[in-house]
Coordinates of C-alpha atoms in Angstrom, one line a residue:
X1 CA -19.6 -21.8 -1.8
X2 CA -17.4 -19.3 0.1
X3 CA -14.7 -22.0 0.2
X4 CA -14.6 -22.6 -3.7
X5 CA -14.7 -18.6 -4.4
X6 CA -12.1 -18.4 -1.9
X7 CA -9.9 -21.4 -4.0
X8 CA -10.7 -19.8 -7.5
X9 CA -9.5 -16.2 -6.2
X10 CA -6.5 -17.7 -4.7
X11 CA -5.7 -19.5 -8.0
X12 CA -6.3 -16.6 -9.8
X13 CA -4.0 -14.1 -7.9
X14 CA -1.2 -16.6 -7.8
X15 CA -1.4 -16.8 -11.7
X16 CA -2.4 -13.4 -12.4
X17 CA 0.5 -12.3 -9.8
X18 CA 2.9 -14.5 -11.8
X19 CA 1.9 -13.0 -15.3
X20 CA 2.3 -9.6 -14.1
X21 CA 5.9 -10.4 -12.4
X22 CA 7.3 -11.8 -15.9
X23 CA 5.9 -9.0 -18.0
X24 CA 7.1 -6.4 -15.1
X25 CA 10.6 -8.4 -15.0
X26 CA 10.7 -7.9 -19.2
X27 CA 9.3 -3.9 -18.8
X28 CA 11.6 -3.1 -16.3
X29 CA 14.6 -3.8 -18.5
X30 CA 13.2 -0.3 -20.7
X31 CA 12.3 2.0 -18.5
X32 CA 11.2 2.0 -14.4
X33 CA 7.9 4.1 -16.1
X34 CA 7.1 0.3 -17.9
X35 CA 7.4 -1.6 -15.3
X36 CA 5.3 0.9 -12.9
X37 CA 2.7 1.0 -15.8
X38 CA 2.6 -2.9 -15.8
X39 CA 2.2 -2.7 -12.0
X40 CA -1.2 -0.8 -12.4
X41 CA -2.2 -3.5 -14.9
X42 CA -2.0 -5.6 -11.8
X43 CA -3.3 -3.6 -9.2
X44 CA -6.5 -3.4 -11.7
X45 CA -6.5 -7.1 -12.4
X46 CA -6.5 -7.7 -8.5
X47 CA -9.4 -5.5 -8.1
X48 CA -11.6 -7.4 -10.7
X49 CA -10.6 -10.7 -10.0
X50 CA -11.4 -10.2 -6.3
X51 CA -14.8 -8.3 -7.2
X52 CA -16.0 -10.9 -9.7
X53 CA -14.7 -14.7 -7.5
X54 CA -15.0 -13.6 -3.9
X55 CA -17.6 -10.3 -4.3
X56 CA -15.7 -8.5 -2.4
X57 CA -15.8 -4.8 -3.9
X58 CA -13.3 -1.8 -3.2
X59 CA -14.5 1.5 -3.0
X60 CA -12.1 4.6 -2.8
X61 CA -13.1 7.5 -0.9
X62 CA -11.4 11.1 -0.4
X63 CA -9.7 11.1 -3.9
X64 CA -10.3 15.4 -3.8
X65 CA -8.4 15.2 -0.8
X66 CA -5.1 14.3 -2.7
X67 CA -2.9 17.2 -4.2
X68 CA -4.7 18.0 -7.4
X69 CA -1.1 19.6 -9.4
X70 CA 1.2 17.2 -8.1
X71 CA 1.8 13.7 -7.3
X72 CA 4.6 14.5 -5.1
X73 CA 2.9 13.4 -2.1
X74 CA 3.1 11.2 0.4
X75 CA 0.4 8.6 1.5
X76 CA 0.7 6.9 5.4
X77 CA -2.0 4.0 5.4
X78 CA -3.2 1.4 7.6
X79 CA -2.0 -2.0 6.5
X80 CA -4.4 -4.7 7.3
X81 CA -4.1 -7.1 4.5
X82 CA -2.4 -7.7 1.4
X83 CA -5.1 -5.7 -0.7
X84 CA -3.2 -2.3 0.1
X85 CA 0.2 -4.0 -1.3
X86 CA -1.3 -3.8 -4.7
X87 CA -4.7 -1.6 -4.9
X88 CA -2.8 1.7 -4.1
X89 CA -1.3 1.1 -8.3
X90 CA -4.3 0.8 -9.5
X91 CA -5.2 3.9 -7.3
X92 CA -2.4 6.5 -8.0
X93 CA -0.2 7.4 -10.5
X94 CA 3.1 5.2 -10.5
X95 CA 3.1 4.9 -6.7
X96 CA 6.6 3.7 -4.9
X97 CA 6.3 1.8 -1.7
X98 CA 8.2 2.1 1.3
X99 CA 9.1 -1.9 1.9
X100 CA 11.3 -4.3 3.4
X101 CA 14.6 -5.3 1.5
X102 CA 13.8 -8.7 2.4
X103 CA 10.9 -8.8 -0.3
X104 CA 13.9 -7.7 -3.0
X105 CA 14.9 -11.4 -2.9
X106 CA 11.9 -12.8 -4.2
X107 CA 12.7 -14.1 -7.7
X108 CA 10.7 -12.6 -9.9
X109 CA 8.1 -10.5 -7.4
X110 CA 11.1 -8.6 -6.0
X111 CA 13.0 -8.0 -9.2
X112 CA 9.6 -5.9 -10.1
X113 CA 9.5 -4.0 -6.5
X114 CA 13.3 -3.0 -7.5
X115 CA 12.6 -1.9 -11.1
X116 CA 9.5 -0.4 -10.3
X117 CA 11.5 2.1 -7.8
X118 CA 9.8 1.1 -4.7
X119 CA 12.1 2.3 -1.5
X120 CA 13.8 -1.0 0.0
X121 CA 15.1 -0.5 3.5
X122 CA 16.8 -2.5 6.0
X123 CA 14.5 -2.4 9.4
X124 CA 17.4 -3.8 11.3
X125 CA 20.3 -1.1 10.5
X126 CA 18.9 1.7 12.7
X127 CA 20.2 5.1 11.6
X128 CA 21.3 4.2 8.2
X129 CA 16.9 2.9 7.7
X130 CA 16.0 6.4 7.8
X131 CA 18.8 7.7 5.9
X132 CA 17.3 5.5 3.3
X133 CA 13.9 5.8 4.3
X134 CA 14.7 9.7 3.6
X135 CA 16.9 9.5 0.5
X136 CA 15.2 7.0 -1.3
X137 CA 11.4 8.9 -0.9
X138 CA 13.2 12.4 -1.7
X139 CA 14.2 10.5 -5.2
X140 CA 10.6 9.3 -6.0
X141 CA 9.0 12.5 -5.2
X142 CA 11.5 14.4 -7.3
X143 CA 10.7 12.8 -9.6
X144 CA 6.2 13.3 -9.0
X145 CA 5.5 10.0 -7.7
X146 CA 3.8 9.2 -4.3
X147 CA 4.7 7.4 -2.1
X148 CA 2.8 5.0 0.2
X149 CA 4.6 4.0 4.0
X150 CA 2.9 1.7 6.3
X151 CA 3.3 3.7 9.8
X152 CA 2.7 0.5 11.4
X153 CA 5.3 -2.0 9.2
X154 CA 3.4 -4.5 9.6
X155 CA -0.6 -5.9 9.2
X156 CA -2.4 -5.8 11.9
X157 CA -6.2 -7.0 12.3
X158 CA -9.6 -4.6 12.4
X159 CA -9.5 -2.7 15.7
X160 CA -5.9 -3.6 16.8
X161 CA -3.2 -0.9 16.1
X162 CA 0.8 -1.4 16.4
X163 CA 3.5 1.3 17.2
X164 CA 3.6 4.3 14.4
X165 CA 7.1 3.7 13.2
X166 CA 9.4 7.3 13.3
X167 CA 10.3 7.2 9.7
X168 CA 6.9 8.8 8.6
X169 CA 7.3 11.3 11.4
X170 CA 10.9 12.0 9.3
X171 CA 9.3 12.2 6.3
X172 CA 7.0 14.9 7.1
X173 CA 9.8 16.9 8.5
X174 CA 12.4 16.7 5.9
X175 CA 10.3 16.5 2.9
X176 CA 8.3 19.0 2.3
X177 CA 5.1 17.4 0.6
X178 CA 1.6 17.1 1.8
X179 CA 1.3 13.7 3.8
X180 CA -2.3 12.0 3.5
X181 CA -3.5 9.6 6.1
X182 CA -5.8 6.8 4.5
X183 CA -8.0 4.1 6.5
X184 CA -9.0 0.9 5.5
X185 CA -11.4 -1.5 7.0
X186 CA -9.7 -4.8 4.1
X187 CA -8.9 -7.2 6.6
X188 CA -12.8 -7.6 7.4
X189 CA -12.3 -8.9 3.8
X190 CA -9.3 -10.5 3.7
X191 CA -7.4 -11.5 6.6
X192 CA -4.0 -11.7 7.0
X193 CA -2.4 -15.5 6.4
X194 CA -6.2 -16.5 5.4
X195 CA -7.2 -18.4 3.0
X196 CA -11.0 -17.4 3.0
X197 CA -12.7 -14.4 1.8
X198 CA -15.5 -12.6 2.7
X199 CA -17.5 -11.2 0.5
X200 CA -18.1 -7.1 1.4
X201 CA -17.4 -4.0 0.2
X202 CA -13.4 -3.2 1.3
X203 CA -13.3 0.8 1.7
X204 CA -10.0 3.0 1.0
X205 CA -10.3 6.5 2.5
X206 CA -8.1 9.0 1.8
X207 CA -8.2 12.0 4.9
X208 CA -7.4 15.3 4.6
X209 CA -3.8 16.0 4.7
X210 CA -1.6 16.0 7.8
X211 CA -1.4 20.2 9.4
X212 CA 1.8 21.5 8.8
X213 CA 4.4 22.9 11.2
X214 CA 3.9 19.8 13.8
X215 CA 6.9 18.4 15.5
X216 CA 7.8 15.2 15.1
X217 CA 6.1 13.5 17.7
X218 CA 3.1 15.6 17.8
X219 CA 2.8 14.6 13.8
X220 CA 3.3 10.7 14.8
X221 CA 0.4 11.2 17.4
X222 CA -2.1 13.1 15.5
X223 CA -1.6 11.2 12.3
X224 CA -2.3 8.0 14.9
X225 CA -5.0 9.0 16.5
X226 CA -7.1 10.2 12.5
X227 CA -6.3 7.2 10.8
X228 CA -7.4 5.0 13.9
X229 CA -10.6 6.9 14.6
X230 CA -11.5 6.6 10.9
X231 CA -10.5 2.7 10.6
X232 CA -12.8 2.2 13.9
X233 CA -15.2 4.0 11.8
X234 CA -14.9 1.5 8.8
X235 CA -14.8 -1.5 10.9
X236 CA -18.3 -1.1 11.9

C-alpha cells in the first residue's frame, strides 16, 4: 500500500509540478508578483496532494514569531528534503529563495525560479557568491519579501548537520532584518533521492529571531546550535 501511495504522489507532483511551471512560465511574462502568486498555488497543491496520497501532514509552528509589520525578513532553515523547496510559498508571502544558478537551466522549472525573483548564485565564484548572495537579498527585501537561505546548501538526513555556509552570517550583518531560524524534521517523511513516503506528520517551526549585535561567527554558531537542538527535538 505504501508503495502505490508512494507511485500516485510521485505521479502527482511530477504533473502538478509541470502545470504549475507552464502557467508560472506564461505569469511571469506580466509581472514577477504573477508568477510568485502561481508559485503559492503550487506550494498549496504540494501540501494537499502529499496529505491526501502519502498521509503525510505538515504542520507549521511559530508563525507569531515572524515580523508581524513587515515581510522583509529573512528565514535560515534546515534543508532535509524537497518539501522545504516548495512549502515555504505556500507558507509566506511571495518568498525568494537563495538557490543555485545551476537550477536556472532547467527548462521550464528554472525559467519560474528566475521570474519568480528567487536569488541565483554561483557556489563556485568565491567573493563575487556573496556579492550576489548580498545584492540580490537586499533587492527582495526592499521590496517586502522574505527570503529563505539554506545555511547548510545542501539536504542532509534527520540528525546529521553539514557546515553553516558564511553567506547567512553576511546577511545578518549587512542587512538589517530580523533573521528567523526554522527546523524541520521532513526527511523522516520524505527522504532525499527516495522514492517512498512515509506517512507522518512533517513539522515546520519557526524560532524566535536571531539576537542582534552578534559578530559574524558568533551569529553562524548560535544560529547552528538553535536550529540543531530544535531539529533533534522534531526528530524524535
Amino acid at each position: 500500500m505504501r508503495f502505490i501511495r508512494s507511485l500516485l504522489f510521485n505521479i502527482y507532483f511530477f504533473c502538478t509540478t509541470l502545470f504549475f511551471c507552464t502557467t508560472g512560465a506564461i505569469a511571469g511574462v506580466f509581472s514577477m508578483r504573477a508568477c510568485s502568486l502561481n508559485a503559492r498555488g503550487w506550494g498549496k497543491a504540494l501540501l494537499f496532494g502529499m496529505r491526501w496520497l502519502t498521509g503525510i501532514k505538515c504542520e507549521v509552528r511559530g508563525l507569531e514569531n515572524l515580523p508581524a509589520d513587515t515581510n522583509a525578513f529573512i528565514v535560515a532553515s534546515k534543508h532535509q528534503s524537497t518539501l522545504e523547496t516548495v512549502a515555504f510559498h505556500a507558507i509566506l508571502n511571495r518568498p525568494a529563495y537563495i538557490l543555485k544558478k545551476e537550477l536556472l537551466y532547467i527548462p521550464l522549472f528554472g525559467w519560474n525560479l528566475s521570474l519568480s525573483g528567487c536569488v541565483a548564485i554561483d557556489r563556485s565564484s568565491g567573493a563575487k557568491a556573496m556579492r550576489s548572495i548580498l545584492n540580490g537579498t537586499k533587492k527582495r527585501l526592499a521590496q517586502n519579501r522574505p527570503v529563505i537561505i539554506f545555511p547548510e546548501g545542501t539536504r542532509t538526513p534527520p540528525g546529521a548537520t553539514a557546515h553553516y555556509n558564511p553567506g547567512v552570517g553576511l546577511l545578518y550583518e549587512k542587512c538589517g532584518v530580523p533573521v528567523i531560524p526554522a527546523a524541520l524534521n521532513s526527511g523522516l517523511f520524505w527522504r532525499k533521492r527516495s522514492f517512498m513516503k512515509n506517512s507522518g506528520t512533517i513539522v515546520i517551526e519557526f524560532l524566535p529571531a536571531m539576537p542582534e549585535g552578534l559578530g559574524s561567527r558568533e551569529f553562524i554558531k548560535e544560529l547552528q546550535d538553535r536550529i540543531e537542538t530544535a531539529c533533534q527535538t522534531l526528530n524524535k
